[in-house]
JSON list of C-alpha atoms in Angstrom, two decimals:
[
{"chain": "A", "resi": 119, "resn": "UNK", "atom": "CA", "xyz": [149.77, 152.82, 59.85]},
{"chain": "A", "resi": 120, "resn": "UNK", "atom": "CA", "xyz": [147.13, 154.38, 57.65]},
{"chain": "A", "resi": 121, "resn": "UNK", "atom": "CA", "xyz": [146.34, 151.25, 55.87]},
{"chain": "A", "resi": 122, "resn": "UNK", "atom": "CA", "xyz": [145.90, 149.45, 59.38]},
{"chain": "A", "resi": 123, "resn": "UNK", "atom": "CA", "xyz": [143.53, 151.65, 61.00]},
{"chain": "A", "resi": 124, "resn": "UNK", "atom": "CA", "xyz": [141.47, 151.84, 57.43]},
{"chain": "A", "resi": 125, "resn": "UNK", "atom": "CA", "xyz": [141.36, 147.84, 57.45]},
{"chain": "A", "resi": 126, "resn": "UNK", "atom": "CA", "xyz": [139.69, 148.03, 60.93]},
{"chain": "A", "resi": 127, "resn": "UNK", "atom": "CA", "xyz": [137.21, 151.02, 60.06]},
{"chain": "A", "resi": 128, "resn": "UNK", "atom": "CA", "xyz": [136.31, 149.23, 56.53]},
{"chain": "A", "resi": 129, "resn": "UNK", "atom": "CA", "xyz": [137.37, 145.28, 57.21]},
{"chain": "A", "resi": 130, "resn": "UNK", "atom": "CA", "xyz": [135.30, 144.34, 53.63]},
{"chain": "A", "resi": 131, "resn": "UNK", "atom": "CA", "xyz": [138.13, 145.60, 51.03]},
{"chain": "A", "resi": 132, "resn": "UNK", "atom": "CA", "xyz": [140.93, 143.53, 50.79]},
{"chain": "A", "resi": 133, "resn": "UNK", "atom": "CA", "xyz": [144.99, 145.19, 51.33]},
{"chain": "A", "resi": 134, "resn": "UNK", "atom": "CA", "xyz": [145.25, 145.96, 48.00]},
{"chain": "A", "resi": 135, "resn": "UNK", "atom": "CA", "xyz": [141.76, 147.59, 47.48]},
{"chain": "A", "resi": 136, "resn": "UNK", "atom": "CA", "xyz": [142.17, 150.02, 50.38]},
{"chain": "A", "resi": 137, "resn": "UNK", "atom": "CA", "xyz": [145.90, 150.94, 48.46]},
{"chain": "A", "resi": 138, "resn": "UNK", "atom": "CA", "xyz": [144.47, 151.48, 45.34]},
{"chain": "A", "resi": 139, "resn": "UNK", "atom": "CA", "xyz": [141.83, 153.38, 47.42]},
{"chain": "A", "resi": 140, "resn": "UNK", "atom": "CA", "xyz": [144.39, 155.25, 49.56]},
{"chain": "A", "resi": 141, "resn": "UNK", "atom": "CA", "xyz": [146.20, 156.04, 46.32]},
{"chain": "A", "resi": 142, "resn": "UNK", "atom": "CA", "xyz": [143.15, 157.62, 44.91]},
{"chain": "A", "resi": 143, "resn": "UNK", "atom": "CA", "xyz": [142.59, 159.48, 48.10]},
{"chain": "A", "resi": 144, "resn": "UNK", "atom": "CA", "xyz": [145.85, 161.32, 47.44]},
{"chain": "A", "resi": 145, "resn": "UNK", "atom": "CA", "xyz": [145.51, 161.87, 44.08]},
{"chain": "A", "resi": 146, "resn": "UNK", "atom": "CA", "xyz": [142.06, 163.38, 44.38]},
{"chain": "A", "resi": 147, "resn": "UNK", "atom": "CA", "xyz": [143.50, 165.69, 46.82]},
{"chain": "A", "resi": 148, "resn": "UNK", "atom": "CA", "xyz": [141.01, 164.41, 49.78]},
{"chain": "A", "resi": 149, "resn": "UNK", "atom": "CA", "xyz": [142.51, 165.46, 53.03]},
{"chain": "A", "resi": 150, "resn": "UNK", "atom": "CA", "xyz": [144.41, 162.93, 55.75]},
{"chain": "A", "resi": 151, "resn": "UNK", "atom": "CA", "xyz": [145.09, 162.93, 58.96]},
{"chain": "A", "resi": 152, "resn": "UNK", "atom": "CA", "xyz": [146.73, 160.34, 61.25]},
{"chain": "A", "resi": 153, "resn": "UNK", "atom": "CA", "xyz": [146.85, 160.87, 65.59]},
{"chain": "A", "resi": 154, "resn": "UNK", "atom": "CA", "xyz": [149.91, 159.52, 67.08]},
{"chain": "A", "resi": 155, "resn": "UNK", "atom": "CA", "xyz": [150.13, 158.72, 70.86]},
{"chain": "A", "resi": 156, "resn": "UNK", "atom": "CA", "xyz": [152.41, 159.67, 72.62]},
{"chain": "A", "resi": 157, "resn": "UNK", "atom": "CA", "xyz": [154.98, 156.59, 72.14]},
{"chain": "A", "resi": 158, "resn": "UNK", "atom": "CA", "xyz": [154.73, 157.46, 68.39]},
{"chain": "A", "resi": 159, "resn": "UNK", "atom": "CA", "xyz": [152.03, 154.34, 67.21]},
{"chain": "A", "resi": 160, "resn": "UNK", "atom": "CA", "xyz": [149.34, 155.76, 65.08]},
{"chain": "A", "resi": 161, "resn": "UNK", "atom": "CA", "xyz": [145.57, 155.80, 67.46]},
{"chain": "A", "resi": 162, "resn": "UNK", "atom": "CA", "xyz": [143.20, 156.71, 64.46]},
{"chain": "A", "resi": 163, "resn": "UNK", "atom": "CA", "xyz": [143.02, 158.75, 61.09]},
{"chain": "A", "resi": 164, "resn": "UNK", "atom": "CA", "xyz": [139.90, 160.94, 59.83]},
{"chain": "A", "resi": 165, "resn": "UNK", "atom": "CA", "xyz": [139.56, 161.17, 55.95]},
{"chain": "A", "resi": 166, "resn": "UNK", "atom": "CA", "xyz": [137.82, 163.95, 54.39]},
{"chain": "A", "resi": 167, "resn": "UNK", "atom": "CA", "xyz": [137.27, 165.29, 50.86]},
{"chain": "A", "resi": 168, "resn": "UNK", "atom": "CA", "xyz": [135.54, 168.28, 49.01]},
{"chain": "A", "resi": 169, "resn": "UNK", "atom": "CA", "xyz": [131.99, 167.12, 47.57]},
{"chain": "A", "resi": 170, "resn": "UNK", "atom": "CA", "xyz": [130.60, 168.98, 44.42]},
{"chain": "A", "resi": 171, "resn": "UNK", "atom": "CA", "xyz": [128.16, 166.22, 43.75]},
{"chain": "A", "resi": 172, "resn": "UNK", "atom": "CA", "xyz": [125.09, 166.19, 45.85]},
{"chain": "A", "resi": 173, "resn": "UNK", "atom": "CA", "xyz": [125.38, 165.10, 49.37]},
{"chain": "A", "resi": 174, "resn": "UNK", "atom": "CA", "xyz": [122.59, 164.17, 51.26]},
{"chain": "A", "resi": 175, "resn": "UNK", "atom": "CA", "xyz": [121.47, 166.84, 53.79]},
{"chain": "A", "resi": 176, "resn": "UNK", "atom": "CA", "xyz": [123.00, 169.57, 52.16]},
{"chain": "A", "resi": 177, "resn": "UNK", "atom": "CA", "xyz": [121.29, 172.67, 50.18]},
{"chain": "A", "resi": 178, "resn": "UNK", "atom": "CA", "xyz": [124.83, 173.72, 48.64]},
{"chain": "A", "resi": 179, "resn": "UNK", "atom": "CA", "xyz": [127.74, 172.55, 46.82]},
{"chain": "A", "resi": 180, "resn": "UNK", "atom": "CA", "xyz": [130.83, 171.85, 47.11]},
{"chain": "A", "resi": 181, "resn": "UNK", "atom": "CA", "xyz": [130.37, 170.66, 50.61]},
{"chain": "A", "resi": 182, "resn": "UNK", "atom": "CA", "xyz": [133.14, 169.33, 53.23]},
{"chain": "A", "resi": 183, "resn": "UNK", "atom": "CA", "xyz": [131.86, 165.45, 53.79]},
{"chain": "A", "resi": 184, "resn": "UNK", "atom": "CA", "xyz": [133.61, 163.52, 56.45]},
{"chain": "A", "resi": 185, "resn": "UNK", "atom": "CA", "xyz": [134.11, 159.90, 54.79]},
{"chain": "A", "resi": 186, "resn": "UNK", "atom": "CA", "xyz": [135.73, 158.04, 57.57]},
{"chain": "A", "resi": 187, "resn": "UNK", "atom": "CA", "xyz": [136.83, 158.33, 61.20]},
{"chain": "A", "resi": 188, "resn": "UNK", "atom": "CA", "xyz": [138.76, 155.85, 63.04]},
{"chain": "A", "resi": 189, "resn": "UNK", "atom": "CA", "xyz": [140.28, 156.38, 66.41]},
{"chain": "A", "resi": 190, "resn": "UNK", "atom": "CA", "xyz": [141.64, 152.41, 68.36]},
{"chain": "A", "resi": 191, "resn": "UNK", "atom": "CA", "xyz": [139.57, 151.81, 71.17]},
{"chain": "A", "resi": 192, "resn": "UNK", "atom": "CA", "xyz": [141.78, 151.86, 73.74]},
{"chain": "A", "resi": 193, "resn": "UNK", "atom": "CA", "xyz": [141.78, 155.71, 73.23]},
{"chain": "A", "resi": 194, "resn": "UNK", "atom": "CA", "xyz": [138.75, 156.84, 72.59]},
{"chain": "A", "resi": 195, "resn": "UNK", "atom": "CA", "xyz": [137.06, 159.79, 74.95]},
{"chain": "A", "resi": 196, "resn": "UNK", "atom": "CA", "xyz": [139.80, 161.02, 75.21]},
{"chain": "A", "resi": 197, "resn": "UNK", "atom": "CA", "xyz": [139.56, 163.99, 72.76]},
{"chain": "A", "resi": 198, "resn": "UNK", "atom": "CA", "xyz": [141.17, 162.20, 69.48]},
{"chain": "A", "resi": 199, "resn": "UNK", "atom": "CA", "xyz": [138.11, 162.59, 67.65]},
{"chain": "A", "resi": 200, "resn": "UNK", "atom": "CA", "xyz": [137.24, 166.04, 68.36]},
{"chain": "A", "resi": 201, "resn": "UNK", "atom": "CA", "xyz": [141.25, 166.80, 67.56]},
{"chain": "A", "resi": 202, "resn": "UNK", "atom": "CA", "xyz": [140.50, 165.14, 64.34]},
{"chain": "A", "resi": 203, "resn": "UNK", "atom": "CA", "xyz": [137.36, 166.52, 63.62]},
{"chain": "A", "resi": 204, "resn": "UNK", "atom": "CA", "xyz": [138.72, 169.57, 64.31]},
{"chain": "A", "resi": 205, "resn": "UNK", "atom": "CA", "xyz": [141.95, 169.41, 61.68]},
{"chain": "A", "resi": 206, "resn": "UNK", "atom": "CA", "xyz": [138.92, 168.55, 58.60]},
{"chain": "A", "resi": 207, "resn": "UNK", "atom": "CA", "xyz": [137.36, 171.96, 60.16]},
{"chain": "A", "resi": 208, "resn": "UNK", "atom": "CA", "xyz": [140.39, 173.83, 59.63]},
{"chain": "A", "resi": 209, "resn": "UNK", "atom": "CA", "xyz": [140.83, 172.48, 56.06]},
{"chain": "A", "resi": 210, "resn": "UNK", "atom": "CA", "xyz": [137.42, 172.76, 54.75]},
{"chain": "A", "resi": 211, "resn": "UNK", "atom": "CA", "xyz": [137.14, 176.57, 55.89]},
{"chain": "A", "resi": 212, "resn": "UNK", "atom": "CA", "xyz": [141.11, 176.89, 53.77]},
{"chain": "A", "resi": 213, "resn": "UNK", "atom": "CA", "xyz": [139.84, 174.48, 51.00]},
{"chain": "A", "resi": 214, "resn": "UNK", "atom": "CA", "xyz": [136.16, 176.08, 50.63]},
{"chain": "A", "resi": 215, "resn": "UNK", "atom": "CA", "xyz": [137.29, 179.61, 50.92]},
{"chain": "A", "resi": 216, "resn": "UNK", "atom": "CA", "xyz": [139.51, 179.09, 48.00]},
{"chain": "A", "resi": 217, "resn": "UNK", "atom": "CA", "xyz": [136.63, 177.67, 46.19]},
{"chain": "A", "resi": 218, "resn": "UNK", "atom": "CA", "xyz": [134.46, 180.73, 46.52]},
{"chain": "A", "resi": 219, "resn": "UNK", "atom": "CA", "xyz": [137.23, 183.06, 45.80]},
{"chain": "A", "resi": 220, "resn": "UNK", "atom": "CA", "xyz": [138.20, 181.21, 42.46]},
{"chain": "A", "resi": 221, "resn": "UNK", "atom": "CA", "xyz": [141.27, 179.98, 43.50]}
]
């Protein structure tokens, strides 16, 4: 499901780049998320990850940066992105308060 919504956000990489890249993702600790409609077929997938190098924009590090957001165009405005956007909020404020306290 991942990997099929990722092909149609990125269509360059081939199957077995976006594994290795998915792989990575994990590894690295990056945060996932997948929406599901109701009749249990995945509608689109944010990817996020915790930035100590320098991201444009920013005056501070580490930084939250959004890398991807997918959501199938069949249901889009209808509050999937915002949901998604939404579950990388709740994990930066978690992930970057550990940061600061030294966890």
């Amino acid at each position: 499901m991942w990997l099929s919504l990722r092909s149609r956000l990125w269509p360059g990489p081939s199957e077995s780049e976006h594994l290795r890249e998915m792989a990575d993702v994990l590894a690295r600790g990056h945060h996932v998320c997948l929406a599901f409609a109701l009749q249990g077929c995945a509608i689109g997938f944010v990817e996020a990850s915790k930035r100590i190098d320098y991201v444009n924009g920013t005056s501070s590090s580490p930084v939250v940066f959004l890398e991807g957001l997918y959501v199938e165009p069949a249901s889009r405005r209808k509050g999937v992105a915002r949901a998604l956007v939404a579950d990388v909020e709740r994990w930066a404020l978690a992930k970057l308060r550990r940061a600061v306290q030294g966890a």
